[in-house]
């Protein structure tokens, strides 16, 4: 596709429910990032993939958060037993890294998760 | 991680240049300065980046001081569509290469 696509755009979950958020990066992009953005705040890093390898998951707030990118393309962020503090916009970004620093990241429009 | 400091908000008259400052006094020699902006309800959008030389593209200019401890993003002729939150980011050099966003500067372009 032309850009990073995320689905669903909006998700309402009952507290305790599991959710799965999908990210389709730009074709051929090696790097994929997940960010969490609370209302009124800047995006906070969650995790990073280079192809299918999850190289950094230091930003995941708890073991209820899990991300995967099994074939090095589409990625899924899963949140188990959702809690109200998980309510946020979840942003996905991809970039054509190839080892170079001076590349830009392209962001999707995000998934707004509301836990009620 | 190199941190950035930006003013929380700024106003700019439509048609005038918007100058957005950023301090990054702990930046390392091989770290780049990136600018992104986020218009309401959208994902962040890349604007420009640089290492030590001034840069210009179709969207903006980036002026980096000689000691690299601060930079300024310049939107030469601000329009109402430039109203957004602008993030100054120093790219951390590690395997993650993630972007660390701060709280940014909320720019309001006034008609």
mmCIF file with all atom_site columns, C-alpha atoms in Angstrom:
data_model
loop_
_atom_site.group_PDB
_atom_site.id
_atom_site.type_symbol
_atom_site.label_atom_id
_atom_site.label_alt_id
_atom_site.label_comp_id
_atom_site.label_asym_id
_atom_site.label_entity_id
_atom_site.label_seq_id
_atom_site.pdbx_PDB_ins_code
_atom_site.Cartn_x
_atom_site.Cartn_y
_atom_site.Cartn_z
_atom_site.occupancy
_atom_site.B_iso_or_equiv
_atom_site.pdbx_formal_charge
_atom_site.auth_seq_id
_atom_site.auth_comp_id
_atom_site.auth_asym_id
_atom_site.auth_atom_id
_atom_site.pdbx_PDB_model_num
ATOM 1   C CA . UNK A 1 1   ? 0.000   0.000   0.000  1.00 0.00 ? 1   UNK A CA 1
ATOM 2   C CA . UNK A 1 2   ? 0.905   3.614   -0.190 1.00 0.00 ? 2   UNK A CA 1
ATOM 3   C CA . UNK A 1 3   ? 1.344   4.087   3.521  1.00 0.00 ? 3   UNK A CA 1
ATOM 4   C CA . UNK A 1 4   ? 1.261   2.379   6.884  1.00 0.00 ? 4   UNK A CA 1
ATOM 5   C CA . UNK A 1 5   ? -2.164  0.945   7.530  1.00 0.00 ? 5   UNK A CA 1
ATOM 6   C CA . UNK A 1 6   ? -3.534  0.169   10.965 1.00 0.00 ? 6   UNK A CA 1
ATOM 7   C CA . UNK A 1 7   ? -6.717  -1.613  11.923 1.00 0.00 ? 7   UNK A CA 1
ATOM 8   C CA . UNK A 1 8   ? -9.078  -1.200  13.516 1.00 0.00 ? 8   UNK A CA 1
ATOM 9   C CA . UNK A 1 9   ? -9.086  2.613   13.705 1.00 0.00 ? 9   UNK A CA 1
ATOM 10  C CA . UNK A 1 10  ? -11.164 2.480   16.860 1.00 0.00 ? 10  UNK A CA 1
ATOM 11  C CA . UNK A 1 11  ? -11.592 -0.263  19.426 1.00 0.00 ? 11  UNK A CA 1
ATOM 12  C CA . UNK A 1 12  ? -13.712 -0.293  22.557 1.00 0.00 ? 12  UNK A CA 1
ATOM 13  C CA . UNK A 1 13  ? -12.900 -3.120  24.929 1.00 0.00 ? 13  UNK A CA 1
ATOM 14  C CA . UNK A 1 14  ? -14.394 -4.122  28.212 1.00 0.00 ? 14  UNK A CA 1
ATOM 15  C CA . UNK A 1 15  ? -11.975 -4.277  31.079 1.00 0.00 ? 15  UNK A CA 1
ATOM 16  C CA . UNK A 1 16  ? -10.363 -7.706  31.152 1.00 0.00 ? 16  UNK A CA 1
ATOM 17  C CA . UNK A 1 17  ? -10.895 -8.370  27.460 1.00 0.00 ? 17  UNK A CA 1
ATOM 18  C CA . UNK A 1 18  ? -8.017  -9.274  25.141 1.00 0.00 ? 18  UNK A CA 1
ATOM 19  C CA . UNK A 1 19  ? -7.419  -7.117  22.051 1.00 0.00 ? 19  UNK A CA 1
ATOM 20  C CA . UNK A 1 20  ? -5.281  -7.432  18.929 1.00 0.00 ? 20  UNK A CA 1
ATOM 21  C CA . UNK A 1 21  ? -4.160  -4.439  16.906 1.00 0.00 ? 21  UNK A CA 1
ATOM 22  C CA . UNK A 1 22  ? -2.848  -4.862  13.384 1.00 0.00 ? 22  UNK A CA 1
ATOM 23  C CA . UNK A 1 23  ? -0.213  -2.930  11.469 1.00 0.00 ? 23  UNK A CA 1
ATOM 24  C CA . UNK A 1 24  ? 0.533   -3.250  7.759  1.00 0.00 ? 24  UNK A CA 1
ATOM 25  C CA . UNK A 1 25  ? 3.828   -1.456  7.130  1.00 0.00 ? 25  UNK A CA 1
ATOM 26  C CA . UNK A 1 26  ? 5.000   -0.046  3.849  1.00 0.00 ? 26  UNK A CA 1
ATOM 27  C CA . UNK A 1 27  ? 6.097   -2.892  1.599  1.00 0.00 ? 27  UNK A CA 1
ATOM 28  C CA . UNK A 1 28  ? 9.808   -3.611  1.884  1.00 0.00 ? 28  UNK A CA 1
ATOM 29  C CA . UNK A 1 29  ? 10.346  -1.643  5.053  1.00 0.00 ? 29  UNK A CA 1
ATOM 30  C CA . UNK A 1 30  ? 12.737  -3.438  7.349  1.00 0.00 ? 30  UNK A CA 1
ATOM 31  C CA . UNK A 1 31  ? 12.013  -1.663  10.614 1.00 0.00 ? 31  UNK A CA 1
ATOM 32  C CA . UNK A 1 32  ? 8.699   -1.527  12.420 1.00 0.00 ? 32  UNK A CA 1
ATOM 33  C CA . UNK A 1 33  ? 7.919   0.356   15.602 1.00 0.00 ? 33  UNK A CA 1
ATOM 34  C CA . UNK A 1 34  ? 4.974   0.440   17.975 1.00 0.00 ? 34  UNK A CA 1
ATOM 35  C CA . UNK A 1 35  ? 4.238   3.505   20.070 1.00 0.00 ? 35  UNK A CA 1
ATOM 36  C CA . UNK A 1 36  ? 1.610   4.309   22.675 1.00 0.00 ? 36  UNK A CA 1
ATOM 37  C CA . UNK A 1 37  ? 0.204   7.823   22.891 1.00 0.00 ? 37  UNK A CA 1
ATOM 38  C CA . UNK A 1 38  ? -1.889  8.859   25.857 1.00 0.00 ? 38  UNK A CA 1
ATOM 39  C CA . UNK A 1 39  ? -4.167  11.863  25.565 1.00 0.00 ? 39  UNK A CA 1
ATOM 40  C CA . UNK A 1 40  ? -2.187  15.087  25.510 1.00 0.00 ? 40  UNK A CA 1
ATOM 41  C CA . UNK A 1 41  ? 1.174   13.345  25.532 1.00 0.00 ? 41  UNK A CA 1
ATOM 42  C CA . UNK A 1 42  ? 3.801   12.571  22.948 1.00 0.00 ? 42  UNK A CA 1
ATOM 43  C CA . UNK A 1 43  ? 4.160   9.038   21.600 1.00 0.00 ? 43  UNK A CA 1
ATOM 44  C CA . UNK A 1 44  ? 5.976   6.623   23.907 1.00 0.00 ? 44  UNK A CA 1
ATOM 45  C CA . UNK A 1 45  ? 8.098   3.841   22.451 1.00 0.00 ? 45  UNK A CA 1
ATOM 46  C CA . UNK A 1 46  ? 6.863   0.288   23.014 1.00 0.00 ? 46  UNK A CA 1
ATOM 47  C CA . UNK A 1 47  ? 8.819   -2.097  20.814 1.00 0.00 ? 47  UNK A CA 1
ATOM 48  C CA . UNK A 1 48  ? 10.907  -2.404  17.651 1.00 0.00 ? 48  UNK A CA 1
ATOM 49  C CA . UNK A 1 49  ? 11.273  -5.079  14.977 1.00 0.00 ? 49  UNK A CA 1
ATOM 50  C CA . UNK A 1 50  ? 13.909  -5.503  12.350 1.00 0.00 ? 50  UNK A CA 1
ATOM 51  C CA . UNK A 1 51  ? 12.286  -7.844  9.868  1.00 0.00 ? 51  UNK A CA 1
ATOM 52  C CA . UNK A 1 52  ? 10.810  -10.629 12.028 1.00 0.00 ? 52  UNK A CA 1
ATOM 53  C CA . UNK A 1 53  ? 13.222  -10.143 14.919 1.00 0.00 ? 53  UNK A CA 1
ATOM 54  C CA . UNK A 1 54  ? 12.011  -8.191  17.926 1.00 0.00 ? 54  UNK A CA 1
ATOM 55  C CA . UNK A 1 55  ? 15.186  -6.365  18.842 1.00 0.00 ? 55  UNK A CA 1
ATOM 56  C CA . UNK A 1 56  ? 13.844  -4.107  21.544 1.00 0.00 ? 56  UNK A CA 1
ATOM 57  C CA . UNK A 1 57  ? 10.790  -4.535  23.729 1.00 0.00 ? 57  UNK A CA 1
ATOM 58  C CA . UNK A 1 58  ? 11.963  -2.365  26.569 1.00 0.00 ? 58  UNK A CA 1
ATOM 59  C CA . UNK A 1 59  ? 8.992   -0.017  26.262 1.00 0.00 ? 59  UNK A CA 1
ATOM 60  C CA . UNK A 1 60  ? 6.279   -2.621  26.766 1.00 0.00 ? 60  UNK A CA 1
ATOM 61  C CA . UNK A 1 61  ? 4.630   -1.585  30.059 1.00 0.00 ? 61  UNK A CA 1
ATOM 62  C CA . UNK A 1 62  ? 3.819   -5.058  31.328 1.00 0.00 ? 62  UNK A CA 1
ATOM 63  C CA . UNK A 1 63  ? 3.765   -8.712  30.384 1.00 0.00 ? 63  UNK A CA 1
ATOM 64  C CA . UNK A 1 64  ? 0.176   -8.231  29.268 1.00 0.00 ? 64  UNK A CA 1
ATOM 65  C CA . UNK A 1 65  ? 1.576   -6.576  26.141 1.00 0.00 ? 65  UNK A CA 1
ATOM 66  C CA . UNK A 1 66  ? 2.904   -8.784  23.384 1.00 0.00 ? 66  UNK A CA 1
ATOM 67  C CA . UNK A 1 67  ? 3.948   -7.979  19.825 1.00 0.00 ? 67  UNK A CA 1
ATOM 68  C CA . UNK A 1 68  ? 4.886   -10.157 16.906 1.00 0.00 ? 68  UNK A CA 1
ATOM 69  C CA . UNK A 1 69  ? 5.901   -9.863  13.284 1.00 0.00 ? 69  UNK A CA 1
ATOM 70  C CA . UNK A 1 70  ? 6.255   -13.498 12.226 1.00 0.00 ? 70  UNK A CA 1
ATOM 71  C CA . UNK A 1 71  ? 6.995   -13.028 8.537  1.00 0.00 ? 71  UNK A CA 1
ATOM 72  C CA . UNK A 1 72  ? 8.742   -9.701  8.729  1.00 0.00 ? 72  UNK A CA 1
ATOM 73  C CA . UNK A 1 73  ? 5.817   -7.773  7.329  1.00 0.00 ? 73  UNK A CA 1
ATOM 74  C CA . UNK A 1 74  ? 2.480   -7.445  9.140  1.00 0.00 ? 74  UNK A CA 1
ATOM 75  C CA . UNK A 1 75  ? 2.720   -6.946  12.882 1.00 0.00 ? 75  UNK A CA 1
ATOM 76  C CA . UNK A 1 76  ? 0.211   -7.497  15.658 1.00 0.00 ? 76  UNK A CA 1
ATOM 77  C CA . UNK A 1 77  ? 0.202   -5.868  19.064 1.00 0.00 ? 77  UNK A CA 1
ATOM 78  C CA . UNK A 1 78  ? -1.778  -7.907  21.555 1.00 0.00 ? 78  UNK A CA 1
ATOM 79  C CA . UNK A 1 79  ? -2.933  -6.683  24.933 1.00 0.00 ? 79  UNK A CA 1
ATOM 80  C CA . UNK A 1 80  ? -4.258  -9.233  27.349 1.00 0.00 ? 80  UNK A CA 1
ATOM 81  C CA . UNK A 1 81  ? -6.702  -8.539  30.182 1.00 0.00 ? 81  UNK A CA 1
ATOM 82  C CA . UNK A 1 82  ? -7.031  -4.889  29.209 1.00 0.00 ? 82  UNK A CA 1
ATOM 83  C CA . UNK A 1 83  ? -7.178  -2.282  31.939 1.00 0.00 ? 83  UNK A CA 1
ATOM 84  C CA . UNK A 1 84  ? -8.394  1.288   31.862 1.00 0.00 ? 84  UNK A CA 1
ATOM 85  C CA . UNK A 1 85  ? -4.858  2.672   31.853 1.00 0.00 ? 85  UNK A CA 1
ATOM 86  C CA . UNK A 1 86  ? -4.307  0.912   28.519 1.00 0.00 ? 86  UNK A CA 1
ATOM 87  C CA . UNK A 1 87  ? -6.662  3.427   26.887 1.00 0.00 ? 87  UNK A CA 1
ATOM 88  C CA . UNK A 1 88  ? -4.553  5.300   24.363 1.00 0.00 ? 88  UNK A CA 1
ATOM 89  C CA . UNK A 1 89  ? -3.779  5.638   20.678 1.00 0.00 ? 89  UNK A CA 1
ATOM 90  C CA . UNK A 1 90  ? -1.444  2.920   19.472 1.00 0.00 ? 90  UNK A CA 1
ATOM 91  C CA . UNK A 1 91  ? 0.757   4.033   16.609 1.00 0.00 ? 91  UNK A CA 1
ATOM 92  C CA . UNK A 1 92  ? 2.713   1.886   14.226 1.00 0.00 ? 92  UNK A CA 1
ATOM 93  C CA . UNK A 1 93  ? 5.600   3.171   12.118 1.00 0.00 ? 93  UNK A CA 1
ATOM 94  C CA . UNK A 1 94  ? 7.878   1.621   9.548  1.00 0.00 ? 94  UNK A CA 1
ATOM 95  C CA . UNK A 1 95  ? 11.117  2.701   7.958  1.00 0.00 ? 95  UNK A CA 1
ATOM 96  C CA . UNK A 1 96  ? 13.563  1.521   5.345  1.00 0.00 ? 96  UNK A CA 1
ATOM 97  C CA . UNK A 1 97  ? 16.486  1.294   7.724  1.00 0.00 ? 97  UNK A CA 1
ATOM 98  C CA . UNK A 1 98  ? 19.039  -0.984  6.061  1.00 0.00 ? 98  UNK A CA 1
ATOM 99  C CA . UNK A 1 99  ? 21.500  -0.008  8.759  1.00 0.00 ? 99  UNK A CA 1
ATOM 100 C CA . UNK A 1 100 ? 21.491  3.690   7.979  1.00 0.00 ? 100 UNK A CA 1
ATOM 101 C CA . UNK A 1 101 ? 20.512  6.187   10.628 1.00 0.00 ? 101 UNK A CA 1
ATOM 102 C CA . UNK A 1 102 ? 19.336  8.924   8.362  1.00 0.00 ? 102 UNK A CA 1
ATOM 103 C CA . UNK A 1 103 ? 16.001  7.485   7.382  1.00 0.00 ? 103 UNK A CA 1
ATOM 104 C CA . UNK A 1 104 ? 12.557  8.705   8.250  1.00 0.00 ? 104 UNK A CA 1
ATOM 105 C CA . UNK A 1 105 ? 9.790   6.724   9.834  1.00 0.00 ? 105 UNK A CA 1
ATOM 106 C CA . UNK A 1 106 ? 6.310   6.670   8.333  1.00 0.00 ? 106 UNK A CA 1
ATOM 107 C CA . UNK A 1 107 ? 3.482   6.490   10.823 1.00 0.00 ? 107 UNK A CA 1
ATOM 108 C CA . UNK A 1 108 ? 0.023   5.062   10.490 1.00 0.00 ? 108 UNK A CA 1
ATOM 109 C CA . UNK A 1 109 ? -3.037  6.910   11.736 1.00 0.00 ? 109 UNK A CA 1
ATOM 110 C CA . UNK A 1 110 ? -3.168  4.769   14.828 1.00 0.00 ? 110 UNK A CA 1
ATOM 111 C CA . UNK A 1 111 ? -5.728  2.664   16.658 1.00 0.00 ? 111 UNK A CA 1
ATOM 112 C CA . UNK A 1 112 ? -7.625  4.432   19.402 1.00 0.00 ? 112 UNK A CA 1
ATOM 113 C CA . UNK A 1 113 ? -8.256  1.935   22.183 1.00 0.00 ? 113 UNK A CA 1
ATOM 114 C CA . UNK A 1 114 ? -10.806 2.753   24.851 1.00 0.00 ? 114 UNK A CA 1
ATOM 115 C CA . UNK A 1 115 ? -11.143 0.373   27.765 1.00 0.00 ? 115 UNK A CA 1
ATOM 116 C CA . UNK A 1 116 ? -14.429 0.696   29.629 1.00 0.00 ? 116 UNK A CA 1
ATOM 117 C CA . UNK B 2 1   ? 19.200  9.023   25.854 1.00 0.00 ? 1   UNK B CA 1
ATOM 118 C CA . UNK B 2 2   ? 19.726  12.524  24.598 1.00 0.00 ? 2   UNK B CA 1
ATOM 119 C CA . UNK B 2 3   ? 16.825  14.683  25.759 1.00 0.00 ? 3   UNK B CA 1
ATOM 120 C CA . UNK B 2 4   ? 15.215  17.600  24.039 1.00 0.00 ? 4   UNK B CA 1
ATOM 121 C CA . UNK B 2 5   ? 13.551  20.674  25.489 1.00 0.00 ? 5   UNK B CA 1
ATOM 122 C CA . UNK B 2 6   ? 10.910  22.618  23.620 1.00 0.00 ? 6   UNK B CA 1
ATOM 123 C CA . UNK B 2 7   ? 8.519   25.395  24.596 1.00 0.00 ? 7   UNK B CA 1
ATOM 124 C CA . UNK B 2 8   ? 5.069   23.938  25.208 1.00 0.00 ? 8   UNK B CA 1
ATOM 125 C CA . UNK B 2 9   ? 3.238   26.305  22.895 1.00 0.00 ? 9   UNK B CA 1
ATOM 126 C CA . UNK B 2 10  ? 3.702   29.064  20.338 1.00 0.00 ? 10  UNK B CA 1
ATOM 127 C CA . UNK B 2 11  ? 1.545   31.257  18.145 1.00 0.00 ? 11  UNK B CA 1
ATOM 128 C CA . UNK B 2 12  ? 2.372   32.499  14.671 1.00 0.00 ? 12  UNK B CA 1
ATOM 129 C CA . UNK B 2 13  ? 0.517   34.808  12.308 1.00 0.00 ? 13  UNK B CA 1
ATOM 130 C CA . UNK B 2 14  ? -0.552  33.281  9.019  1.00 0.00 ? 14  UNK B CA 1
ATOM 131 C CA . UNK B 2 15  ? 1.940   34.053  6.266  1.00 0.00 ? 15  UNK B CA 1
ATOM 132 C CA . UNK B 2 16  ? 4.753   34.809  8.673  1.00 0.00 ? 16  UNK B CA 1
ATOM 133 C CA . UNK B 2 17  ? 7.723   32.575  9.427  1.00 0.00 ? 17  UNK B CA 1
ATOM 134 C CA . UNK B 2 18  ? 7.338   30.210  12.357 1.00 0.00 ? 18  UNK B CA 1
ATOM 135 C CA . UNK B 2 19  ? 10.567  29.593  14.252 1.00 0.00 ? 19  UNK B CA 1
ATOM 136 C CA . UNK B 2 20  ? 10.413  26.640  16.613 1.00 0.00 ? 20  UNK B CA 1
ATOM 137 C CA . UNK B 2 21  ? 13.387  26.222  18.958 1.00 0.00 ? 21  UNK B CA 1
ATOM 138 C CA . UNK B 2 22  ? 14.751  23.032  20.476 1.00 0.00 ? 22  UNK B CA 1
ATOM 139 C CA . UNK B 2 23  ? 17.517  22.450  22.995 1.00 0.00 ? 23  UNK B CA 1
ATOM 140 C CA . UNK B 2 24  ? 19.467  19.188  22.913 1.00 0.00 ? 24  UNK B CA 1
ATOM 141 C CA . UNK B 2 25  ? 22.539  19.971  24.967 1.00 0.00 ? 25  UNK B CA 1
ATOM 142 C CA . UNK B 2 26  ? 23.488  16.309  25.590 1.00 0.00 ? 26  UNK B CA 1
ATOM 143 C CA . UNK B 2 27  ? 23.447  15.272  21.948 1.00 0.00 ? 27  UNK B CA 1
ATOM 144 C CA . UNK B 2 28  ? 26.229  12.936  20.857 1.00 0.00 ? 28  UNK B CA 1
ATOM 145 C CA . UNK B 2 29  ? 28.351  13.490  17.794 1.00 0.00 ? 29  UNK B CA 1
ATOM 146 C CA . UNK B 2 30  ? 26.694  10.787  15.726 1.00 0.00 ? 30  UNK B CA 1
ATOM 147 C CA . UNK B 2 31  ? 23.097  11.553  16.640 1.00 0.00 ? 31  UNK B CA 1
ATOM 148 C CA . UNK B 2 32  ? 20.784  13.228  14.176 1.00 0.00 ? 32  UNK B CA 1
ATOM 149 C CA . UNK B 2 33  ? 18.143  15.837  14.933 1.00 0.00 ? 33  UNK B CA 1
ATOM 150 C CA . UNK B 2 34  ? 14.727  15.010  13.513 1.00 0.00 ? 34  UNK B CA 1
ATOM 151 C CA . UNK B 2 35  ? 11.558  17.043  13.401 1.00 0.00 ? 35  UNK B CA 1
ATOM 152 C CA . UNK B 2 36  ? 8.102   15.537  13.149 1.00 0.00 ? 36  UNK B CA 1
ATOM 153 C CA . UNK B 2 37  ? 4.707   17.106  13.477 1.00 0.00 ? 37  UNK B CA 1
ATOM 154 C CA . UNK B 2 38  ? 1.360   15.701  14.472 1.00 0.00 ? 38  UNK B CA 1
ATOM 155 C CA . UNK B 2 39  ? -1.863  17.194  13.297 1.00 0.00 ? 39  UNK B CA 1
ATOM 156 C CA . UNK B 2 40  ? -4.864  16.369  15.439 1.00 0.00 ? 40  UNK B CA 1
ATOM 157 C CA . UNK B 2 41  ? -6.044  12.758  15.138 1.00 0.00 ? 41  UNK B CA 1
ATOM 158 C CA . UNK B 2 42  ? -3.281  11.806  12.735 1.00 0.00 ? 42  UNK B CA 1
ATOM 159 C CA . UNK B 2 43  ? -0.007  9.954   13.091 1.00 0.00 ? 43  UNK B CA 1
ATOM 160 C CA . UNK B 2 44  ? 3.235   11.930  13.273 1.00 0.00 ? 44  UNK B CA 1
ATOM 161 C CA . UNK B 2 45  ? 4.563   13.208  9.945  1.00 0.00 ? 45  UNK B CA 1
ATOM 162 C CA . UNK B 2 46  ? 8.221   13.552  9.079  1.00 0.00 ? 46  UNK B CA 1
ATOM 163 C CA . UNK B 2 47  ? 9.407   17.086  8.338  1.00 0.00 ? 47  UNK B CA 1
ATOM 164 C CA . UNK B 2 48  ? 13.184  17.205  8.158  1.00 0.00 ? 48  UNK B CA 1
ATOM 165 C CA . UNK B 2 49  ? 16.356  15.963  9.775  1.00 0.00 ? 49  UNK B CA 1
ATOM 166 C CA . UNK B 2 50  ? 20.021  16.911  9.968  1.00 0.00 ? 50  UNK B CA 1
ATOM 167 C CA . UNK B 2 51  ? 23.354  16.103  11.565 1.00 0.00 ? 51  UNK B CA 1
ATOM 168 C CA . UNK B 2 52  ? 25.319  19.334  11.689 1.00 0.00 ? 52  UNK B CA 1
ATOM 169 C CA . UNK B 2 53  ? 24.721  21.242  8.495  1.00 0.00 ? 53  UNK B CA 1
ATOM 170 C CA . UNK B 2 54  ? 21.651  23.358  7.913  1.00 0.00 ? 54  UNK B CA 1
ATOM 171 C CA . UNK B 2 55  ? 19.040  21.603  5.835  1.00 0.00 ? 55  UNK B CA 1
ATOM 172 C CA . UNK B 2 56  ? 16.147  22.773  3.683  1.00 0.00 ? 56  UNK B CA 1
ATOM 173 C CA . UNK B 2 57  ? 13.372  20.927  1.909  1.00 0.00 ? 57  UNK B CA 1
ATOM 174 C CA . UNK B 2 58  ? 9.986   21.788  0.492  1.00 0.00 ? 58  UNK B CA 1
ATOM 175 C CA . UNK B 2 59  ? 8.415   21.871  3.943  1.00 0.00 ? 59  UNK B CA 1
ATOM 176 C CA . UNK B 2 60  ? 10.898  23.635  6.185  1.00 0.00 ? 60  UNK B CA 1
ATOM 177 C CA . UNK B 2 61  ? 14.440  24.628  7.045  1.00 0.00 ? 61  UNK B CA 1
ATOM 178 C CA . UNK B 2 62  ? 16.496  23.263  9.908  1.00 0.00 ? 62  UNK B CA 1
ATOM 179 C CA . UNK B 2 63  ? 19.173  25.411  11.488 1.00 0.00 ? 63  UNK B CA 1
ATOM 180 C CA . UNK B 2 64  ? 21.573  23.588  13.825 1.00 0.00 ? 64  UNK B CA 1
ATOM 181 C CA . UNK B 2 65  ? 24.003  25.591  15.935 1.00 0.00 ? 65  UNK B CA 1
ATOM 182 C CA . UNK B 2 66  ? 27.697  24.973  15.484 1.00 0.00 ? 66  UNK B CA 1
ATOM 183 C CA . UNK B 2 67  ? 27.987  23.261  18.881 1.00 0.00 ? 67  UNK B CA 1
ATOM 184 C CA . UNK B 2 68  ? 24.885  21.207  17.972 1.00 0.00 ? 68  UNK B CA 1
ATOM 185 C CA . UNK B 2 69  ? 23.316  21.888  21.344 1.00 0.00 ? 69  UNK B CA 1
ATOM 186 C CA . UNK B 2 70  ? 20.252  23.510  19.857 1.00 0.00 ? 70  UNK B CA 1
ATOM 187 C CA . UNK B 2 71  ? 18.336  23.805  16.625 1.00 0.00 ? 71  UNK B CA 1
ATOM 188 C CA . UNK B 2 72  ? 15.493  25.775  15.083 1.00 0.00 ? 72  UNK B CA 1
ATOM 189 C CA . UNK B 2 73  ? 12.825  24.566  12.711 1.00 0.00 ? 73  UNK B CA 1
ATOM 190 C CA . UNK B 2 74  ? 11.660  27.280  10.361 1.00 0.00 ? 74  UNK B CA 1
ATOM 191 C CA . UNK B 2 75  ? 8.369   27.174  8.493  1.00 0.00 ? 75  UNK B CA 1
ATOM 192 C CA . UNK B 2 76  ? 8.915   30.074  6.082  1.00 0.00 ? 76  UNK B CA 1
ATOM 193 C CA . UNK B 2 77  ? 5.291   31.008  5.398  1.00 0.00 ? 77  UNK B CA 1
ATOM 194 C CA . UNK B 2 78  ? 3.006   29.456  7.977  1.00 0.00 ? 78  UNK B CA 1
ATOM 195 C CA . UNK B 2 79  ? -0.512  28.491  6.929  1.00 0.00 ? 79  UNK B CA 1
ATOM 196 C CA . UNK B 2 80  ? -3.499  27.446  9.007  1.00 0.00 ? 80  UNK B CA 1
ATOM 197 C CA . UNK B 2 81  ? -2.760  23.834  8.027  1.00 0.00 ? 81  UNK B CA 1
ATOM 198 C CA . UNK B 2 82  ? 0.558   24.063  9.848  1.00 0.00 ? 82  UNK B CA 1
ATOM 199 C CA . UNK B 2 83  ? -1.265  24.167  13.180 1.00 0.00 ? 83  UNK B CA 1
ATOM 200 C CA . UNK B 2 84  ? 0.037   21.039  14.907 1.00 0.00 ? 84  UNK B CA 1
ATOM 201 C CA . UNK B 2 85  ? 2.278   19.701  17.642 1.00 0.00 ? 85  UNK B CA 1
ATOM 202 C CA . UNK B 2 86  ? 5.914   19.789  16.549 1.00 0.00 ? 86  UNK B CA 1
ATOM 203 C CA . UNK B 2 87  ? 8.365   17.291  17.997 1.00 0.00 ? 87  UNK B CA 1
ATOM 204 C CA . UNK B 2 88  ? 12.112  17.718  18.056 1.00 0.00 ? 88  UNK B CA 1
ATOM 205 C CA . UNK B 2 89  ? 13.775  14.316  18.372 1.00 0.00 ? 89  UNK B CA 1
ATOM 206 C CA . UNK B 2 90  ? 17.339  13.186  18.764 1.00 0.00 ? 90  UNK B CA 1
ATOM 207 C CA . UNK B 2 91  ? 17.774  9.773   17.257 1.00 0.00 ? 91  UNK B CA 1
ATOM 208 C CA . UNK B 2 92  ? 19.384  7.331   19.643 1.00 0.00 ? 92  UNK B CA 1
ATOM 209 C CA . UNK B 2 93  ? 22.074  5.204   18.073 1.00 0.00 ? 93  UNK B CA 1
ATOM 210 C CA . UNK B 2 94  ? 21.471  1.648   19.175 1.00 0.00 ? 94  UNK B CA 1
ATOM 211 C CA . UNK B 2 95  ? 19.937  -1.475  17.758 1.00 0.00 ? 95  UNK B CA 1
ATOM 212 C CA . UNK B 2 96  ? 16.525  -0.057  18.378 1.00 0.00 ? 96  UNK B CA 1
ATOM 213 C CA . UNK B 2 97  ? 17.021  3.229   16.602 1.00 0.00 ? 97  UNK B CA 1
ATOM 214 C CA . UNK B 2 98  ? 13.713  4.280   18.091 1.00 0.00 ? 98  UNK B CA 1
ATOM 215 C CA . UNK B 2 99  ? 12.459  7.831   18.100 1.00 0.00 ? 99  UNK B CA 1
ATOM 216 C CA . UNK B 2 100 ? 12.033  9.338   21.552 1.00 0.00 ? 100 UNK B CA 1
ATOM 217 C CA . UNK B 2 101 ? 9.319   11.956  21.449 1.00 0.00 ? 101 UNK B CA 1
ATOM 218 C CA . UNK B 2 102 ? 8.929   14.561  24.153 1.00 0.00 ? 102 UNK B CA 1
ATOM 219 C CA . UNK B 2 103 ? 5.826   16.650  24.653 1.00 0.00 ? 103 UNK B CA 1
ATOM 220 C CA . UNK B 2 104 ? 6.583   18.894  21.694 1.00 0.00 ? 104 UNK B CA 1
ATOM 221 C CA . UNK B 2 105 ? 5.525   22.436  20.880 1.00 0.00 ? 105 UNK B CA 1
ATOM 222 C CA . UNK B 2 106 ? 1.903   23.104  20.081 1.00 0.00 ? 106 UNK B CA 1
ATOM 223 C CA . UNK B 2 107 ? 1.979   25.629  17.243 1.00 0.00 ? 107 UNK B CA 1
ATOM 224 C CA . UNK B 2 108 ? -1.153  27.614  16.523 1.00 0.00 ? 108 UNK B CA 1
ATOM 225 C CA . UNK B 2 109 ? -1.235  29.594  13.293 1.00 0.00 ? 109 UNK B CA 1
ATOM 226 C CA . UNK B 2 110 ? -3.540  32.563  13.679 1.00 0.00 ? 110 UNK B CA 1
ATOM 227 C CA . UNK B 2 111 ? -5.466  34.011  10.718 1.00 0.00 ? 111 UNK B CA 1
#
